[in-house]
Short mmCIF file of C-alpha atoms and ligand atoms in Angstrom, two decimals:
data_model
loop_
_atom_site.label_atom_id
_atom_site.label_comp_id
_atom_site.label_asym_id
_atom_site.label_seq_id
_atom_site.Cartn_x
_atom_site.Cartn_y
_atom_site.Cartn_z
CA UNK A 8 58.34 161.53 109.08
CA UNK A 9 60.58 159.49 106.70
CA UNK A 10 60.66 155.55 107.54
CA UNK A 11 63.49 153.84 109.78
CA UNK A 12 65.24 151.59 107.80
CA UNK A 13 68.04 149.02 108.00
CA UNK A 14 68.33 146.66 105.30
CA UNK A 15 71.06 143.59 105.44
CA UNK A 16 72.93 142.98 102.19
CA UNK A 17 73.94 139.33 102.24
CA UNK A 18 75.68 138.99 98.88
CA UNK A 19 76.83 135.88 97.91
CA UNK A 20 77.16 134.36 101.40
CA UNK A 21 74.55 131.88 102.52
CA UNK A 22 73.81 128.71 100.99
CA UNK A 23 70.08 127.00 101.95
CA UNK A 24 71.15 126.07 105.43
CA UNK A 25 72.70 128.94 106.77
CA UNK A 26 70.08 131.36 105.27
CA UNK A 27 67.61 129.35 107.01
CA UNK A 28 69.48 129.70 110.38
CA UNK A 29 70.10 133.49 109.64
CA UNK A 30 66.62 133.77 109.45
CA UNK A 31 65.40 131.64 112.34
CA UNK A 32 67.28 134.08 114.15
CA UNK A 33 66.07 136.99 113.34
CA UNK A 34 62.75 136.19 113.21
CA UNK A 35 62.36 135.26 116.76
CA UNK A 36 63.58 138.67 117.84
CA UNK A 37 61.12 141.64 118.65
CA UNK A 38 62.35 144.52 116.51
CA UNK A 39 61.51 147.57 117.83
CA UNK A 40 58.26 148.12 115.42
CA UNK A 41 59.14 151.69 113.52
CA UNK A 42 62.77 150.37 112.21
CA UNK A 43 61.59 148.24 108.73
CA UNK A 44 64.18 145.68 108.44
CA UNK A 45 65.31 143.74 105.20
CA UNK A 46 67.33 141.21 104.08
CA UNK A 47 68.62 139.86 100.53
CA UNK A 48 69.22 136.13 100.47
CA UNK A 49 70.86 134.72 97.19
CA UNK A 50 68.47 134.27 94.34
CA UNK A 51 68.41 130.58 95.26
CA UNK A 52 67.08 131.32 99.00
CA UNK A 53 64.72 134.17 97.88
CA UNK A 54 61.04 132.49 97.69
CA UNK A 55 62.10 129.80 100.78
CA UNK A 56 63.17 132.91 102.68
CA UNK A 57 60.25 134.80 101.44
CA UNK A 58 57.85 131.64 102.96
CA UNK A 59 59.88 131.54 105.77
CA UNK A 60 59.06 135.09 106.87
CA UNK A 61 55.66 135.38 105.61
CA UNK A 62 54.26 135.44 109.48
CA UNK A 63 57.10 137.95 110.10
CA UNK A 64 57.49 142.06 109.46
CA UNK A 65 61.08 141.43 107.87
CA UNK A 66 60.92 142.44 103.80
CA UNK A 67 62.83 139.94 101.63
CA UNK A 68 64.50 141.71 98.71
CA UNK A 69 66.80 140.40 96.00
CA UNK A 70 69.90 141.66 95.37
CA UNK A 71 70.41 141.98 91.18
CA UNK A 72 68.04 142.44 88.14
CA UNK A 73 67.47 141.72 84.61
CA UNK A 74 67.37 145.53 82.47
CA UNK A 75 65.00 143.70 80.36
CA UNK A 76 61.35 142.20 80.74
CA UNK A 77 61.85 138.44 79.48
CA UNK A 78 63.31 136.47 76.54
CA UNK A 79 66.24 134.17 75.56
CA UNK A 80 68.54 135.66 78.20
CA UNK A 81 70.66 132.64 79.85
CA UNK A 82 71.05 133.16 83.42
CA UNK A 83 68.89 136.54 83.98
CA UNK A 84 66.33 137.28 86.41
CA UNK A 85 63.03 139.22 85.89
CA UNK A 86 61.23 141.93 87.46
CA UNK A 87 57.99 139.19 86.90
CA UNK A 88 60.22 136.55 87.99
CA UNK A 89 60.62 138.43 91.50
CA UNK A 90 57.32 139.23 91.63
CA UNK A 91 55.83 135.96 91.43
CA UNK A 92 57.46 134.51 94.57
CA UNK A 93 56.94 137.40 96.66
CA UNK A 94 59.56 139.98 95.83
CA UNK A 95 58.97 143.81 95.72
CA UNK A 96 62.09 145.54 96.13
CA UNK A 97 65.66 145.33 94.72
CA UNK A 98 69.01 146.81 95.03
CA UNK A 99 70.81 147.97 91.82
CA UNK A 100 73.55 149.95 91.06
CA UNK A 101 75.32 148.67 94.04
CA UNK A 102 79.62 149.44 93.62
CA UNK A 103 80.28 145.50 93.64
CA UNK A 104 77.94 145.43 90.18
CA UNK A 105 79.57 148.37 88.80
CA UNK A 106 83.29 147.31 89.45
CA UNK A 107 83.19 143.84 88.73
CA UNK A 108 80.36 143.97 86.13
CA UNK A 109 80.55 146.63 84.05
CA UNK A 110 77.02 147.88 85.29
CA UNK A 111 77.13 151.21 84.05
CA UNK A 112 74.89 154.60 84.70
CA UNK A 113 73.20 153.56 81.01
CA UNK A 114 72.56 150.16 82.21
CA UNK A 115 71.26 150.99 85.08
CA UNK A 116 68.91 153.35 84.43
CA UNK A 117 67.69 150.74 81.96
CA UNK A 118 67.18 148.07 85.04
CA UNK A 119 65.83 151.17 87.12
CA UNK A 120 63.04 151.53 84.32
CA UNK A 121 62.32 148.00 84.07
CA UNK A 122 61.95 147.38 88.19
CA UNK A 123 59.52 150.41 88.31
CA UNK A 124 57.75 149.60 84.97
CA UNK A 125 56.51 146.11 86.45
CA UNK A 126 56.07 147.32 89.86
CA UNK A 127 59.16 146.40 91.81
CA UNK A 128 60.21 149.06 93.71
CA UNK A 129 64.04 149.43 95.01
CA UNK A 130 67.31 150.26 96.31
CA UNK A 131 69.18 152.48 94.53
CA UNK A 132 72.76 152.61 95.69
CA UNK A 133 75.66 154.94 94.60
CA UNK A 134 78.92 156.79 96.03
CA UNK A 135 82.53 157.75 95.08
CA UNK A 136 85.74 155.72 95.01
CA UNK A 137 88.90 157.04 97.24
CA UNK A 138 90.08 158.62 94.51
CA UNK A 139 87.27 161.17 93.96
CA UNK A 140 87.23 162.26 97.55
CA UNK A 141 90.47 162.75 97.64
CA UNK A 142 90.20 164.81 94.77
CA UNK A 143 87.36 166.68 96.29
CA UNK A 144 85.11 165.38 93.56
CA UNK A 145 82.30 163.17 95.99
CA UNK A 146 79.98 165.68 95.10
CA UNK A 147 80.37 166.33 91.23
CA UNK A 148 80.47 162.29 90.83
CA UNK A 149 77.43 161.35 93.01
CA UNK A 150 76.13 164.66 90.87
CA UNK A 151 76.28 162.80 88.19
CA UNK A 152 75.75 159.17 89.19
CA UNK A 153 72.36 160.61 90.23
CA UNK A 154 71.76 162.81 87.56
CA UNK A 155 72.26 159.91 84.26
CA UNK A 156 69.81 157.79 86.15
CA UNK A 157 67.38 159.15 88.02
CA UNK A 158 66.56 162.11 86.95
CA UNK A 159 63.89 160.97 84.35
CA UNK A 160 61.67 159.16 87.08
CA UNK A 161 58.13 160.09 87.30
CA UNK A 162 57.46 162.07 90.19
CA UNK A 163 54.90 159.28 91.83
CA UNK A 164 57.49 156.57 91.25
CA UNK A 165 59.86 158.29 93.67
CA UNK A 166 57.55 156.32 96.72
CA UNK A 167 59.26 153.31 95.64
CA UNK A 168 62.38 154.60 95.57
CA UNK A 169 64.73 154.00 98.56
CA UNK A 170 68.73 155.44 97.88
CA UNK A 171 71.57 154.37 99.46
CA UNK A 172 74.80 156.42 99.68
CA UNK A 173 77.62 153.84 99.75
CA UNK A 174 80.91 155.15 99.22
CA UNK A 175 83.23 152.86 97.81
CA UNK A 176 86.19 153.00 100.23
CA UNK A 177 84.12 152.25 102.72
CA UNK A 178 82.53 149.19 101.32
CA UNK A 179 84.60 146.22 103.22
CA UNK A 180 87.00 147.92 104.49
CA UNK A 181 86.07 148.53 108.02
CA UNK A 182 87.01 152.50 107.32
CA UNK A 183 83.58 153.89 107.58
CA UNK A 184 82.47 157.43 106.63
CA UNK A 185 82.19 160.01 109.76
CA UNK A 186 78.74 160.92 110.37
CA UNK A 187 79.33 163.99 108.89
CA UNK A 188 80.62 163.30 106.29
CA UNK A 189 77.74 160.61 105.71
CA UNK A 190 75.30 163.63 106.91
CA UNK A 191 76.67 166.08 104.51
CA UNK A 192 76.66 163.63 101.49
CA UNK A 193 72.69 162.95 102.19
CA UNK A 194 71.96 166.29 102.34
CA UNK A 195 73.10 167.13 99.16
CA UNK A 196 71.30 164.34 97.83
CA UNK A 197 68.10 166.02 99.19
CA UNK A 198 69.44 168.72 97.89
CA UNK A 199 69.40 167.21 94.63
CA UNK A 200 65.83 165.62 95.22
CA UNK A 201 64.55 169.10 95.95
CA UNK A 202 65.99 170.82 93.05
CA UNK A 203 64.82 168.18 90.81
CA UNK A 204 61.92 166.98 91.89
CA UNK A 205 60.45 169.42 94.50
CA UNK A 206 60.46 169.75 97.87
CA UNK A 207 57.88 167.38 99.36
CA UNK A 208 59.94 164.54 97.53
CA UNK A 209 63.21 165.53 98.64
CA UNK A 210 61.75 165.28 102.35
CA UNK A 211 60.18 161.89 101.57
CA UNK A 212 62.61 159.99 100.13
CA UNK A 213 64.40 157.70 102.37
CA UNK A 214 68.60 158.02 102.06
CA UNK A 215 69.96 155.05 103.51
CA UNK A 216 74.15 155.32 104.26
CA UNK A 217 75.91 151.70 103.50
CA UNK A 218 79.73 151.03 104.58
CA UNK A 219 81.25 149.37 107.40
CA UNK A 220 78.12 149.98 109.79
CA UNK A 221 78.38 148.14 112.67
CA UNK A 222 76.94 148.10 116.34
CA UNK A 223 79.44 150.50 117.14
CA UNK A 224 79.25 153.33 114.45
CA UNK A 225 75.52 152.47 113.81
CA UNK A 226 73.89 154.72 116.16
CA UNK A 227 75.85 157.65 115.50
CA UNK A 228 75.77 157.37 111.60
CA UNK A 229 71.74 157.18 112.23
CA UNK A 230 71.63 160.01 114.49
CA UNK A 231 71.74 162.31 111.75
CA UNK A 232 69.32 164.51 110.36
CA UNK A 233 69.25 163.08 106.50
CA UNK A 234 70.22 159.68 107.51
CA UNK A 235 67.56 157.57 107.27
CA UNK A 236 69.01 154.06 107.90
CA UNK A 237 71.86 151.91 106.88
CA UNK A 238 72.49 149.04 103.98
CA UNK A 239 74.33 146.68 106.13
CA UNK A 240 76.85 143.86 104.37
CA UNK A 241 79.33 142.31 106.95
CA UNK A 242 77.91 142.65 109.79
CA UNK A 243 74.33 141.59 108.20
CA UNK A 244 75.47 138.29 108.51
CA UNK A 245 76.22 138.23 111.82
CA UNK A 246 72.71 137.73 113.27
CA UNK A 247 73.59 139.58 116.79
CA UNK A 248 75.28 142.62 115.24
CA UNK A 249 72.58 142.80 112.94
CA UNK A 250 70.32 143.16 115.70
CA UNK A 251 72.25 146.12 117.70
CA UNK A 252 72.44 147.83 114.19
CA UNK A 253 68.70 147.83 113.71
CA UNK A 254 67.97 148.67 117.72
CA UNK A 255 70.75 151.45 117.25
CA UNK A 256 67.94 153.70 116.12
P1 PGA B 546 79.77 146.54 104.37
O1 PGA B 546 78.97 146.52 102.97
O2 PGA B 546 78.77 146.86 105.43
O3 PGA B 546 80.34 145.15 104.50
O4 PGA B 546 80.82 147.58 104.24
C1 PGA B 546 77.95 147.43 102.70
C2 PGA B 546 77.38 147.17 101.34
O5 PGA B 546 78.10 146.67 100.47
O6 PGA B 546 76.19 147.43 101.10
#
């Protein structure tokens, strides 16, 4: 049985006070206790958040890291850095880093390394643009999205590994993938897992689906057989939709 997961992807929304209210929020409520929830405050709300919620089952997880371990690098975060306050899991490669900072597959296998060389497990997020579906190329480029950076992880490492499909036109835009179309992406991931790695990984490996979830779509998109949860932006930050997402399980 793969874990129930719904992680909320706060981006750069949230400044002290309204992460603290967020969390207040959340906190109070009685999740359903096989759904493990998440959220990523701003670096500058991660350890408060991370003391906030240390009597709570909610993970805190941070949203960006440094490819490199520690040094004369103005305005980077460390794997150590994370660690220290409390951290253990991040999201990289998500589309926003890619498109608006040049976060490449080279980079990011690079940060990849670096979280699981000092212990941080992660997120690992990818999809296709409009563009490539229309072309009938979602599986060739999440083919190779996958395949440049993740296809030289040790087999033990994959238990730290969560993925998130997250295709990019439906990032925002309220246009969210059909379940099966979101079912028949994550099965070729397995698919991908499997022929890689092995069958007993591909079936462990949790495949989260990210893009426009909301109370309404949530259940369905979760329904299916390879989706094991949802990366949750928007409607994250809403603290009562965030709640029917997770109890859409
Ligand atoms: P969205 O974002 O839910 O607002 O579409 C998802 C994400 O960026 O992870």
């Amino acid at each position: 049985m793969r874990n129930k997961i719904v992680a909320g992807n706060w981006k750069m929304n949230n400044d002290a006070n309204e992460t603290e209210s967020l969390l207040k929020k959340l906190k109070n409520y009685k999740f359903k206790n096989d759904v493990i929830v998440m959220v990523s405050p701003s670096f500058t709300n991660l350890q408060k958040s991370v003391i906030n919620l240390s009597d709570s089952k909610i993970e805190v997880i941070a949203q960006n890291i440094s490819e490199l371990e520690k040094g004369a690098y103005t305005g980077e975060i460390s794997p150590s850095m994370l660690k220290s306050i409390g951290v253990s899991r991040v999201i990289i490669g998500h589309s926003e880093r890619r498109a608006y900072y040049n976060e490449t597959d080279q980079l990011l296998k690079k940060k990849i390394n670096n979280a699981l060389k000092n212990n941080l497990d992660l997120i690992f997020c990818f999809g296709e643009q409009i563009s490539d579906r229309k072309n009938k190329k979602e599986f060739e480029i999440v083919n190779n999205q996958l395949s440049k950076t993740l296809l030289d992880i040790k087999k033990p490492d994959w238990d730290n590994i969560i993925l998130a499909y997250e295709p990019v036109w439906a990032i925002g835009t309220g246009e969210n993938a059909t379940p099966e179309q979101a079912q028949e992406m994550h099965l070729y991931v397995r698919n991908w897992i499997k022929i890689n790695f092995g069958l007993k990984t591909s079936e462990m490996v949790p495949i989260l689906y990210g893009g426009s979830v909301n109370p309404n779509n949530a259940s369905k998109i979760f329904s299916q057989a390879d989706v094991d949860g949802g990366l949750i932006g928007g409607a994250s930050l809403i603290s009562n939709d965030f709640i029917e997402i997770i109890n859409s399980f």
